[in-house]
mmCIF file with all atom_site columns, C-alpha atoms in Angstrom:
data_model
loop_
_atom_site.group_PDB
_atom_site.id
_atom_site.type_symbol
_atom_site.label_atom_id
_atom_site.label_alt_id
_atom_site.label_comp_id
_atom_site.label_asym_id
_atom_site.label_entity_id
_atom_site.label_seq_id
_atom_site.pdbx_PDB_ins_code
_atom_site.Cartn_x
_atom_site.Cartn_y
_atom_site.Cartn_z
_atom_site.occupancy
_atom_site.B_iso_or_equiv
_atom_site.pdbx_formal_charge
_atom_site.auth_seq_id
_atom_site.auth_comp_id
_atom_site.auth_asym_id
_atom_site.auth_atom_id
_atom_site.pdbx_PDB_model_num
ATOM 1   C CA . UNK A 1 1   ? 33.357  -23.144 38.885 1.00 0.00 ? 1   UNK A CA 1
ATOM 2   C CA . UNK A 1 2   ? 36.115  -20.850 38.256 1.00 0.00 ? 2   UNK A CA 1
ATOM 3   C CA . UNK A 1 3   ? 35.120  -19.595 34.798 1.00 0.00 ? 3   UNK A CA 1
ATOM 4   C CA . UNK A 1 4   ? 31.853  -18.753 36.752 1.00 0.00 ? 4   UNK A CA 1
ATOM 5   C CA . UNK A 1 5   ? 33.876  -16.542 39.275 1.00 0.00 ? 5   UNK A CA 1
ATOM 6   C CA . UNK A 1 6   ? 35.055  -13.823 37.000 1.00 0.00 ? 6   UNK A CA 1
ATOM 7   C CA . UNK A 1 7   ? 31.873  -13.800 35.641 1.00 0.00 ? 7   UNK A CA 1
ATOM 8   C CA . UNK A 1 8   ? 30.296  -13.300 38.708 1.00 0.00 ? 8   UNK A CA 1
ATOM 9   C CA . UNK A 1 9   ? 33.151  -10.562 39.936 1.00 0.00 ? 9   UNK A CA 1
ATOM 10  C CA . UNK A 1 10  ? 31.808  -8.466  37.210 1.00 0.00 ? 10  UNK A CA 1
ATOM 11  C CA . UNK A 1 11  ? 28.406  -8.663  37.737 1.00 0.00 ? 11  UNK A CA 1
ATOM 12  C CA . UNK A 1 12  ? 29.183  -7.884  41.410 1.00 0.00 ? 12  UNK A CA 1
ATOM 13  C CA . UNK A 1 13  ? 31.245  -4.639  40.214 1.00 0.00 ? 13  UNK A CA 1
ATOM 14  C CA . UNK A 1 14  ? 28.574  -3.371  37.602 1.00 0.00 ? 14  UNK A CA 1
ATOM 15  C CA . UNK A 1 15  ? 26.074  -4.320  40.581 1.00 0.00 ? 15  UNK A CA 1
ATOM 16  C CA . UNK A 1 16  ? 28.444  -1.878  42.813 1.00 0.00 ? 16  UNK A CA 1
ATOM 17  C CA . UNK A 1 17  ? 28.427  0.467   40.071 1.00 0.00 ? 17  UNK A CA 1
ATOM 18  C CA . UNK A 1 18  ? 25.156  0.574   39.696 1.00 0.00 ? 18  UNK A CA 1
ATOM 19  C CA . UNK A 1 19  ? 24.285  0.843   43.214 1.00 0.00 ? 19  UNK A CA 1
ATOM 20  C CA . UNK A 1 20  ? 26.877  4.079   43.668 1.00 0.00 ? 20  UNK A CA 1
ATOM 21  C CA . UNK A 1 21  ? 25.212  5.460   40.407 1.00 0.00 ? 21  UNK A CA 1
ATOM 22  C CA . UNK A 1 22  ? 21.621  5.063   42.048 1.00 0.00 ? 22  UNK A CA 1
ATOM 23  C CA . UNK A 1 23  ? 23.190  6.133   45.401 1.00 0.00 ? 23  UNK A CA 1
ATOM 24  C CA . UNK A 1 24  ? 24.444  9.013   42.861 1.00 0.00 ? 24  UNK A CA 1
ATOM 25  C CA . UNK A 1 25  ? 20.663  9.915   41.514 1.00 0.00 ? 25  UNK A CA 1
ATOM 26  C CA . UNK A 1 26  ? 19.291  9.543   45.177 1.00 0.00 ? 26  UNK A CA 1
ATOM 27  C CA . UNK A 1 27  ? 21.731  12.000  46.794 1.00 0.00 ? 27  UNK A CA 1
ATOM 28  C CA . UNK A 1 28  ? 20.779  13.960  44.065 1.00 0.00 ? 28  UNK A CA 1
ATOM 29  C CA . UNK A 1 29  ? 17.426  13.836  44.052 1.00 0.00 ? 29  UNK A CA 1
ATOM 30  C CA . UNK A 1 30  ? 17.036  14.828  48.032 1.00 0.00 ? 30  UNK A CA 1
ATOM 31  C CA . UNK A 1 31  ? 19.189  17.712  46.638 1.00 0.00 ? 31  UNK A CA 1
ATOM 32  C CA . UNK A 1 32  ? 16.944  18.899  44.689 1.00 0.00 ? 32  UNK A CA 1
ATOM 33  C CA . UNK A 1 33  ? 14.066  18.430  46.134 1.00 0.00 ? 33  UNK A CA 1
ATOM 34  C CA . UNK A 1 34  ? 15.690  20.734  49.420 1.00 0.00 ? 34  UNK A CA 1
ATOM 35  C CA . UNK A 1 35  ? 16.906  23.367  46.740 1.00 0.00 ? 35  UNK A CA 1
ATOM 36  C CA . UNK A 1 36  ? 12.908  22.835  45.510 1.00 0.00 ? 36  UNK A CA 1
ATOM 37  C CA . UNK A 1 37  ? 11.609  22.939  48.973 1.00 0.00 ? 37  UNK A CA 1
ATOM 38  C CA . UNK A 1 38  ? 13.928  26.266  49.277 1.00 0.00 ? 38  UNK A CA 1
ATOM 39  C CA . UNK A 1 39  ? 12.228  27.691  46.406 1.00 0.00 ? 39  UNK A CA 1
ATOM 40  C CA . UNK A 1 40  ? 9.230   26.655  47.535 1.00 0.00 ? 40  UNK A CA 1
ATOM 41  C CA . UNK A 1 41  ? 9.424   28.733  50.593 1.00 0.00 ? 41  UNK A CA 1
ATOM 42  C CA . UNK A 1 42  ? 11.034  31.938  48.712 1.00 0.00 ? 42  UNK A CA 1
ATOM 43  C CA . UNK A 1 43  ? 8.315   31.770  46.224 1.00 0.00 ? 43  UNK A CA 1
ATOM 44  C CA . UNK A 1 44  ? 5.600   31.525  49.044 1.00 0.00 ? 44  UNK A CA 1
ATOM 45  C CA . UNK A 1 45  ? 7.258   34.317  50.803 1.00 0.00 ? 45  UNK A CA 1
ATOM 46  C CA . UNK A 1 46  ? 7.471   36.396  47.823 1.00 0.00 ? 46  UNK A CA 1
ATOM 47  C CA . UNK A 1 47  ? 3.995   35.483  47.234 1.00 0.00 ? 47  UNK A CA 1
ATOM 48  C CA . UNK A 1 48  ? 2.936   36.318  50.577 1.00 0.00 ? 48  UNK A CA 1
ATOM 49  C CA . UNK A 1 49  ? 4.972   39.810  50.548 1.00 0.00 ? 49  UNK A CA 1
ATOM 50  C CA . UNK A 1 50  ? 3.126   40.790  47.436 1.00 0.00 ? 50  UNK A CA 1
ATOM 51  C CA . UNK A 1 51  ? 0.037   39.811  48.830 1.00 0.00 ? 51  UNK A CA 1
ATOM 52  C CA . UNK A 1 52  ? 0.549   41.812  51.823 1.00 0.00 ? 52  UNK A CA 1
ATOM 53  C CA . UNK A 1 53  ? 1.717   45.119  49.420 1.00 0.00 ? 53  UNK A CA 1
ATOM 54  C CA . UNK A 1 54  ? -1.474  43.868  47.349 1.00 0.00 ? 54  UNK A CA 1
ATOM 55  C CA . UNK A 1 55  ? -4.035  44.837  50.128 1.00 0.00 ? 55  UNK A CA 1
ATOM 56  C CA . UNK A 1 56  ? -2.108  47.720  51.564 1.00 0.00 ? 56  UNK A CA 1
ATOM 57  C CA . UNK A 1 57  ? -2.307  49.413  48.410 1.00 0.00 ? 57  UNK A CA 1
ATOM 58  C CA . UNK A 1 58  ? -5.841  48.703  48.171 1.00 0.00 ? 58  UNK A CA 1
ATOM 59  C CA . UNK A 1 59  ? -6.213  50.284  51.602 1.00 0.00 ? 59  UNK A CA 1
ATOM 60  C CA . UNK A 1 60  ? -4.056  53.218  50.973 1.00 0.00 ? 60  UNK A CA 1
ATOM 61  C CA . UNK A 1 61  ? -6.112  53.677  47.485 1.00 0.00 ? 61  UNK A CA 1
ATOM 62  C CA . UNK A 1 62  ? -9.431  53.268  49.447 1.00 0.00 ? 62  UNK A CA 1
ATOM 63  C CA . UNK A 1 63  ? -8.309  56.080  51.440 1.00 0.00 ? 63  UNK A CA 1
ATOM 64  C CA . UNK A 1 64  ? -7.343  57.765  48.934 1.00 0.00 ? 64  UNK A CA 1
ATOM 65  C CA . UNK A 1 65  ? -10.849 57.879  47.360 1.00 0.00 ? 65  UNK A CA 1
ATOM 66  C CA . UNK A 1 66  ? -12.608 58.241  50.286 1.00 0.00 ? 66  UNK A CA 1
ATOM 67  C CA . UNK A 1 67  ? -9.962  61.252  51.039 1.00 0.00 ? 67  UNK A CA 1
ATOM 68  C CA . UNK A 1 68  ? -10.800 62.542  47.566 1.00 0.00 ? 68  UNK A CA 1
ATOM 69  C CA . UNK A 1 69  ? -14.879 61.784  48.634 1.00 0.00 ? 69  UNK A CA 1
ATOM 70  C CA . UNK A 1 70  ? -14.536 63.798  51.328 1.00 0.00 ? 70  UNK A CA 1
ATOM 71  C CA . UNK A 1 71  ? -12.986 66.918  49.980 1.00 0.00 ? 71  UNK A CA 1
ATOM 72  C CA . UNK A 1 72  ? -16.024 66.853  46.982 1.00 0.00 ? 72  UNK A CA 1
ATOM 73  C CA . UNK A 1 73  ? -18.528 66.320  49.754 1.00 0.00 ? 73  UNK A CA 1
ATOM 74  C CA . UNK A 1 74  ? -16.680 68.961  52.254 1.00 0.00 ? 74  UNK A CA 1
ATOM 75  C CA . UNK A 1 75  ? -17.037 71.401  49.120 1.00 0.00 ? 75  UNK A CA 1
ATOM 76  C CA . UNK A 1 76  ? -20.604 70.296  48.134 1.00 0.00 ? 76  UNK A CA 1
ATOM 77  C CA . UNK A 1 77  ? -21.969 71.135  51.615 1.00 0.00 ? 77  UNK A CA 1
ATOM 78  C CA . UNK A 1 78  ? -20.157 74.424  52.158 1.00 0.00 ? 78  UNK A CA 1
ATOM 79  C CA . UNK A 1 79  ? -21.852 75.479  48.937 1.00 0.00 ? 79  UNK A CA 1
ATOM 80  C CA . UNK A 1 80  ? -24.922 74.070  50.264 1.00 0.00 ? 80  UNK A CA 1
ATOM 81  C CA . UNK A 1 81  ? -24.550 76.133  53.376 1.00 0.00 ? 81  UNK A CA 1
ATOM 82  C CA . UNK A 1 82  ? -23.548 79.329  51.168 1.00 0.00 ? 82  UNK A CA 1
ATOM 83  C CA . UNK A 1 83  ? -26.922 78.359  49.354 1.00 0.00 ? 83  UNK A CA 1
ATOM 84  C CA . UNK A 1 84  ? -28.562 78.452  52.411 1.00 0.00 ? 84  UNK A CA 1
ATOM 85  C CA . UNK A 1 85  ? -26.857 81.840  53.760 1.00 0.00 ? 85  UNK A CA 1
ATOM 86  C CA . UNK A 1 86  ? -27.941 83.153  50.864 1.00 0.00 ? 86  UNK A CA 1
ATOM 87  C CA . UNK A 1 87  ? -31.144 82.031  51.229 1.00 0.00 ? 87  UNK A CA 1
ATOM 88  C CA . UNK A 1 88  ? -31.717 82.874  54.589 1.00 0.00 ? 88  UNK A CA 1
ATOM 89  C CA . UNK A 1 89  ? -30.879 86.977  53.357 1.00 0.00 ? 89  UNK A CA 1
ATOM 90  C CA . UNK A 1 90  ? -33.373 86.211  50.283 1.00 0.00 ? 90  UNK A CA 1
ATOM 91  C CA . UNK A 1 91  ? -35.857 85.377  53.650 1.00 0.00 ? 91  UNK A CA 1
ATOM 92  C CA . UNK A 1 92  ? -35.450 87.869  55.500 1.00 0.00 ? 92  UNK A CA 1
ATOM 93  C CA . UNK A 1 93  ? -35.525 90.857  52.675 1.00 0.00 ? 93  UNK A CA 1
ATOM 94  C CA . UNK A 1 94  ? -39.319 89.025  51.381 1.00 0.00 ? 94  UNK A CA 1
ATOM 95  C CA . UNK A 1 95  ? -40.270 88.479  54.963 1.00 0.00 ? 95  UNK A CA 1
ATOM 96  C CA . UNK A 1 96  ? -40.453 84.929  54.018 1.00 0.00 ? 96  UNK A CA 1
ATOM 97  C CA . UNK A 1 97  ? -40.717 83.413  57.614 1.00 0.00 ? 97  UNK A CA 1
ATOM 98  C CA . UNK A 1 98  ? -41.063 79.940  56.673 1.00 0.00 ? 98  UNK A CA 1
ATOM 99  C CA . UNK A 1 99  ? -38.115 79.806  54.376 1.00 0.00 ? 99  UNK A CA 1
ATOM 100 C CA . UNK A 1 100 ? -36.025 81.383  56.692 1.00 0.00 ? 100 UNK A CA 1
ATOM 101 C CA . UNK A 1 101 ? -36.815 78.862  59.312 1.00 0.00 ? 101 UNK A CA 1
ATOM 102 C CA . UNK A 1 102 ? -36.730 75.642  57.213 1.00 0.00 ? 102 UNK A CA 1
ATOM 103 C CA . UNK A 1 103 ? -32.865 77.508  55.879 1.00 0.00 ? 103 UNK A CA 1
ATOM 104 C CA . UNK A 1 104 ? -31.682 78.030  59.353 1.00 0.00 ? 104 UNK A CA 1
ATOM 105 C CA . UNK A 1 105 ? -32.585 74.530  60.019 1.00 0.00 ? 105 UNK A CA 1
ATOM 106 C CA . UNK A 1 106 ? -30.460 72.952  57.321 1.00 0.00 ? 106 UNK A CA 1
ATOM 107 C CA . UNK A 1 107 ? -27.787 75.502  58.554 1.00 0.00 ? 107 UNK A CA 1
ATOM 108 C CA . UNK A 1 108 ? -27.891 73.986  62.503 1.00 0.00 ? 108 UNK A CA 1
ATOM 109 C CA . UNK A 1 109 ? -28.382 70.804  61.250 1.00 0.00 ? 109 UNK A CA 1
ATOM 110 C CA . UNK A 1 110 ? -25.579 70.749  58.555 1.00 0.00 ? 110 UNK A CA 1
ATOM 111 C CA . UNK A 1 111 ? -24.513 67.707  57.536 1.00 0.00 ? 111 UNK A CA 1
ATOM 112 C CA . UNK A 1 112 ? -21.013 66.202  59.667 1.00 0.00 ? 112 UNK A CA 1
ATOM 113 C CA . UNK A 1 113 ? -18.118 64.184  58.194 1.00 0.00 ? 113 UNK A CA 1
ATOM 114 C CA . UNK A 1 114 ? -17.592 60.603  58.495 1.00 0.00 ? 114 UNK A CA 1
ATOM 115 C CA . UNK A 1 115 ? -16.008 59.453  61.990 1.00 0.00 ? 115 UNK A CA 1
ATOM 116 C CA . UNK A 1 116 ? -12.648 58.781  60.142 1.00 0.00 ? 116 UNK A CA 1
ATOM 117 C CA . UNK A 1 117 ? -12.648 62.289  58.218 1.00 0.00 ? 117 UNK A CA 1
ATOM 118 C CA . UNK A 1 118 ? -13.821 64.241  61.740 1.00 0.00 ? 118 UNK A CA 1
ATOM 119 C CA . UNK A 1 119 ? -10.563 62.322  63.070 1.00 0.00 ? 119 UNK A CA 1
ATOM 120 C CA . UNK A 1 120 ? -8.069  63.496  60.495 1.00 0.00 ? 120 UNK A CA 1
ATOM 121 C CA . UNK A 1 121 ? -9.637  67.516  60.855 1.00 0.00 ? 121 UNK A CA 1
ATOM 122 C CA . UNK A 1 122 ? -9.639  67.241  64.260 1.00 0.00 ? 122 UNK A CA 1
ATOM 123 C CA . UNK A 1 123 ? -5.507  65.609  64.124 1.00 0.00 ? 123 UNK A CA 1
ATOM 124 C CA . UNK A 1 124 ? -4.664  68.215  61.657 1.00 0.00 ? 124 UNK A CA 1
ATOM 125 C CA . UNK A 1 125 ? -5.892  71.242  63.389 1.00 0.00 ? 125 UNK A CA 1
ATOM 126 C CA . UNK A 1 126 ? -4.057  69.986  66.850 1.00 0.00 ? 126 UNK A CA 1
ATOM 127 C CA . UNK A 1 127 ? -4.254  72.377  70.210 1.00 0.00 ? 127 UNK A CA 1
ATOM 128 C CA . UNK A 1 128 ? -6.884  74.603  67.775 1.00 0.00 ? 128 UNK A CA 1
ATOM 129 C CA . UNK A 1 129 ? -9.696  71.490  66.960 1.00 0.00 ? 129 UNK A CA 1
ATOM 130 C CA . UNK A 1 130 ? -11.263 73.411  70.453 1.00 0.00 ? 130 UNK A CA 1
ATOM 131 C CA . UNK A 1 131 ? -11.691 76.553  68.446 1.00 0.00 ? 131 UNK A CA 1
ATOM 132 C CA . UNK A 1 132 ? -12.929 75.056  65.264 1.00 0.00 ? 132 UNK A CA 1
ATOM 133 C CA . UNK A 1 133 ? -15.345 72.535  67.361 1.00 0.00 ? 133 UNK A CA 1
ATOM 134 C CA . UNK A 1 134 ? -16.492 76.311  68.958 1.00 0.00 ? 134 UNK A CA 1
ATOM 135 C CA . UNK A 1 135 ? -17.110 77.998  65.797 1.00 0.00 ? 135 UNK A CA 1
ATOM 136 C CA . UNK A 1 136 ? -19.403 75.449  64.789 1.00 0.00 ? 136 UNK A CA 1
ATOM 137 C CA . UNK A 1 137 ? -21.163 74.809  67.951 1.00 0.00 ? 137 UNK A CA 1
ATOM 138 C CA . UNK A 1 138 ? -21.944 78.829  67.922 1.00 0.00 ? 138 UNK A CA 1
ATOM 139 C CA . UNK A 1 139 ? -23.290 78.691  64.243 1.00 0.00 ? 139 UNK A CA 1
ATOM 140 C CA . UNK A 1 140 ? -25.259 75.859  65.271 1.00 0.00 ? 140 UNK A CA 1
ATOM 141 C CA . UNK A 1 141 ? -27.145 77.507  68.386 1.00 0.00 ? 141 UNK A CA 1
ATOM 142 C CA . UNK A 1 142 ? -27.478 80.683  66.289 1.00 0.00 ? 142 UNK A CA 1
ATOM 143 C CA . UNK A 1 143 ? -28.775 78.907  63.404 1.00 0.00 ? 143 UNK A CA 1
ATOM 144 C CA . UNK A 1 144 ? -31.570 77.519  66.012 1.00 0.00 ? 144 UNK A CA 1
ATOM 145 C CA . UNK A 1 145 ? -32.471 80.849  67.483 1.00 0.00 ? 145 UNK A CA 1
ATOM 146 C CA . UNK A 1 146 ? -32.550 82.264  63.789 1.00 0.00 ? 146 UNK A CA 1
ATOM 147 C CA . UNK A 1 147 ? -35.263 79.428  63.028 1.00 0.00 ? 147 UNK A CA 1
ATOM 148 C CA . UNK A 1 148 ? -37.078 79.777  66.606 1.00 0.00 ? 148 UNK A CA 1
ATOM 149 C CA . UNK A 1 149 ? -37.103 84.039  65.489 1.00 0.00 ? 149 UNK A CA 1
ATOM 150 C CA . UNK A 1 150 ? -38.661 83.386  61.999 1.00 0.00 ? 150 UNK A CA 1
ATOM 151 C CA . UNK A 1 151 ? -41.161 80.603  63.244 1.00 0.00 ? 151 UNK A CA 1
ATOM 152 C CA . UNK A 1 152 ? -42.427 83.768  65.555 1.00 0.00 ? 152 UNK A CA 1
ATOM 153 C CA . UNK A 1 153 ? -41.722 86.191  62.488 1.00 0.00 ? 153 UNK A CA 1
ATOM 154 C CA . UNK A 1 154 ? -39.614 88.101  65.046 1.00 0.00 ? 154 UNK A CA 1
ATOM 155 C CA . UNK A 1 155 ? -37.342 90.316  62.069 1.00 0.00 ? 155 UNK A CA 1
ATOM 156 C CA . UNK A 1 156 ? -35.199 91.841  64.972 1.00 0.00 ? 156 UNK A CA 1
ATOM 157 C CA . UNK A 1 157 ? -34.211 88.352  66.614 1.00 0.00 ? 157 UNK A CA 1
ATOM 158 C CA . UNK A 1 158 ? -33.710 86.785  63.370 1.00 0.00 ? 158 UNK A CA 1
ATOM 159 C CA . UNK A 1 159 ? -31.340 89.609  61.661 1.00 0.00 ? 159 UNK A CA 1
ATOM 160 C CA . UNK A 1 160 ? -30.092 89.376  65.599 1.00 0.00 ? 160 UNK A CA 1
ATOM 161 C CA . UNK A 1 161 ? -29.336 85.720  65.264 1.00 0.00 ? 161 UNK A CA 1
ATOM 162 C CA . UNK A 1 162 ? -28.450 85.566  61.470 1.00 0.00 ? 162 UNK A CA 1
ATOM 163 C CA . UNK A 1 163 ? -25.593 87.741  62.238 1.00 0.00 ? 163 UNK A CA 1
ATOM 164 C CA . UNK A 1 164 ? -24.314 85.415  64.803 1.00 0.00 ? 164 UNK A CA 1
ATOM 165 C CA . UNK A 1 165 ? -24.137 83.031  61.942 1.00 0.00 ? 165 UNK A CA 1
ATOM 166 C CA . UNK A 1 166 ? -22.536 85.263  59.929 1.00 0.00 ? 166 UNK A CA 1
ATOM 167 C CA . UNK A 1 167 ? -20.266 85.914  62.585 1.00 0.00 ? 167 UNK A CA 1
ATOM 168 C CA . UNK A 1 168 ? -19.385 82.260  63.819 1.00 0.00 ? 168 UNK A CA 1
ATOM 169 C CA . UNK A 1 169 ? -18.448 81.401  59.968 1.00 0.00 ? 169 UNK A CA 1
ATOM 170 C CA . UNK A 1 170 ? -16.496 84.704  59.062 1.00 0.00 ? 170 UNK A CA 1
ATOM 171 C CA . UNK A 1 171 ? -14.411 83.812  62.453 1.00 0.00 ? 171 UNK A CA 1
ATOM 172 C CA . UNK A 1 172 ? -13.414 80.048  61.473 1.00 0.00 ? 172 UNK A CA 1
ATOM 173 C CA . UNK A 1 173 ? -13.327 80.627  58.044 1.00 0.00 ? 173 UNK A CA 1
ATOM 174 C CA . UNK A 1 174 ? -10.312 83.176  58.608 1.00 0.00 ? 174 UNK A CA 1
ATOM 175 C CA . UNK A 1 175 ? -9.197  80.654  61.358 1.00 0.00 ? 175 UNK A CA 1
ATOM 176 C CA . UNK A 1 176 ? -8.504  77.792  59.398 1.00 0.00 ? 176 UNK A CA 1
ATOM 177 C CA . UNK A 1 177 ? -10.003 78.249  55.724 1.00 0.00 ? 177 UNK A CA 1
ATOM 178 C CA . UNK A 1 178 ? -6.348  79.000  54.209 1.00 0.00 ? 178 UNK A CA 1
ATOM 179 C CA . UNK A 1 179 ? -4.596  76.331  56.238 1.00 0.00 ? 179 UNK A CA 1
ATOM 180 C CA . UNK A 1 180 ? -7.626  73.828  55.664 1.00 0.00 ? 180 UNK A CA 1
ATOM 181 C CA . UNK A 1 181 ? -7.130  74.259  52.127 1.00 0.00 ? 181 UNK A CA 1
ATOM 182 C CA . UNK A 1 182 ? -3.496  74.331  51.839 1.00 0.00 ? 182 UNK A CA 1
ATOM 183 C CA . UNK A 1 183 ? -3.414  71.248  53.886 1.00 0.00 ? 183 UNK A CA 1
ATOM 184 C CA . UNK A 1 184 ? -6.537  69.141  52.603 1.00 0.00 ? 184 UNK A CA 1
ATOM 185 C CA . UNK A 1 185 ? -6.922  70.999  48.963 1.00 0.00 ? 185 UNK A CA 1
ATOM 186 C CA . UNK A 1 186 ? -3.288  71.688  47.895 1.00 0.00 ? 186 UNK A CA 1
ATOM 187 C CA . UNK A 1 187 ? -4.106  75.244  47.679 1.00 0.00 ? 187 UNK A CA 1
ATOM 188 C CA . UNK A 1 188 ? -2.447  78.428  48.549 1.00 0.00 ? 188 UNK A CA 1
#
């Protein structure tokens, strides 16, 4: 029985051993699995942070193009209105009534920015968006009594009413055209 004892001693101590060295690997193993649940969550916040710098520079590039829309469309109908002005003058000088009219409505009816574009005019030209909002309410209601003039062929009320026009965009144009341009254009 004794010759069985140290026999059994050992086994006990490599049993011990073994059960510290598996103790060993356990420990370790919760150890890494915190350090990989750490990672986890600094990978997933990285993840989420460029996610979140993902879609705000998709929103600052969307309006950026719609910026960039609006200043070729802003351009596009001020040359349509020039068109117009033009030829509402070409009208008058031919006596051609019914161009004038159908000109002077596409001037009072001129086409108006998006809601989001209004908002950034109106924000940029402060205590003066009053004065601008003026300017184009007066070329509006003379742009209606120009077309009411040449649907009567009235040449007095429409040269009358054309210069109103003329004189509602001359004023806002020197109002704000330089600043609008330096601010929206990047031009001097």
């Amino acid at each position: 029985i004794l010759s069985h004892v140290p026999r059994g001693l050992r086994a006990l101590r490599e049993a011990s051993r073994k059960g510290d060295e598996i103790a060993r690997l356990q420990a370790r193993v919760r150890q890494l699995e915190a350090a990989m649940k750490s990672e986890s969550s600094v990978l997933k916040r990285v993840v989420e942070e460029s996610s979140r710098r993902w879609e705000s520079s998709q929103s600052e590039l969307s309006r950026a193009e719609q910026s960039a829309e609006f200043l070729r469309s802003e351009r596009s109908e001020m040359q349509d209105l020039g068109k117009d002005m033009q030829g509402v003058t070409d009208g008058i000088a031919r006596e051609d009534w019914s161009a004038v009219a159908q000109r002077a409505t596409r001037i009072a009816d001129h086409p108006q920015p998006p809601l989001a574009e209004k908002l950034r005019i109106l924000a940029f030209m402060g205590k003066d968006a009053g004065h601008f909002r003026d300017y184009d309410r007066q070329a509006h209601d003379a742009a209606q009594q120009l077309a009411q003039a040449a649907q009567r062929q009235d040449g007095s009320a429409a040269i009358a009413a054309f210069a109103n026009v003329q004189g509602a965009c001359l004023g806002c144009h020197r109002q704000f055209r330089q600043p609008f341009r330096e601010h929206f254009h990047g031009q001097r």
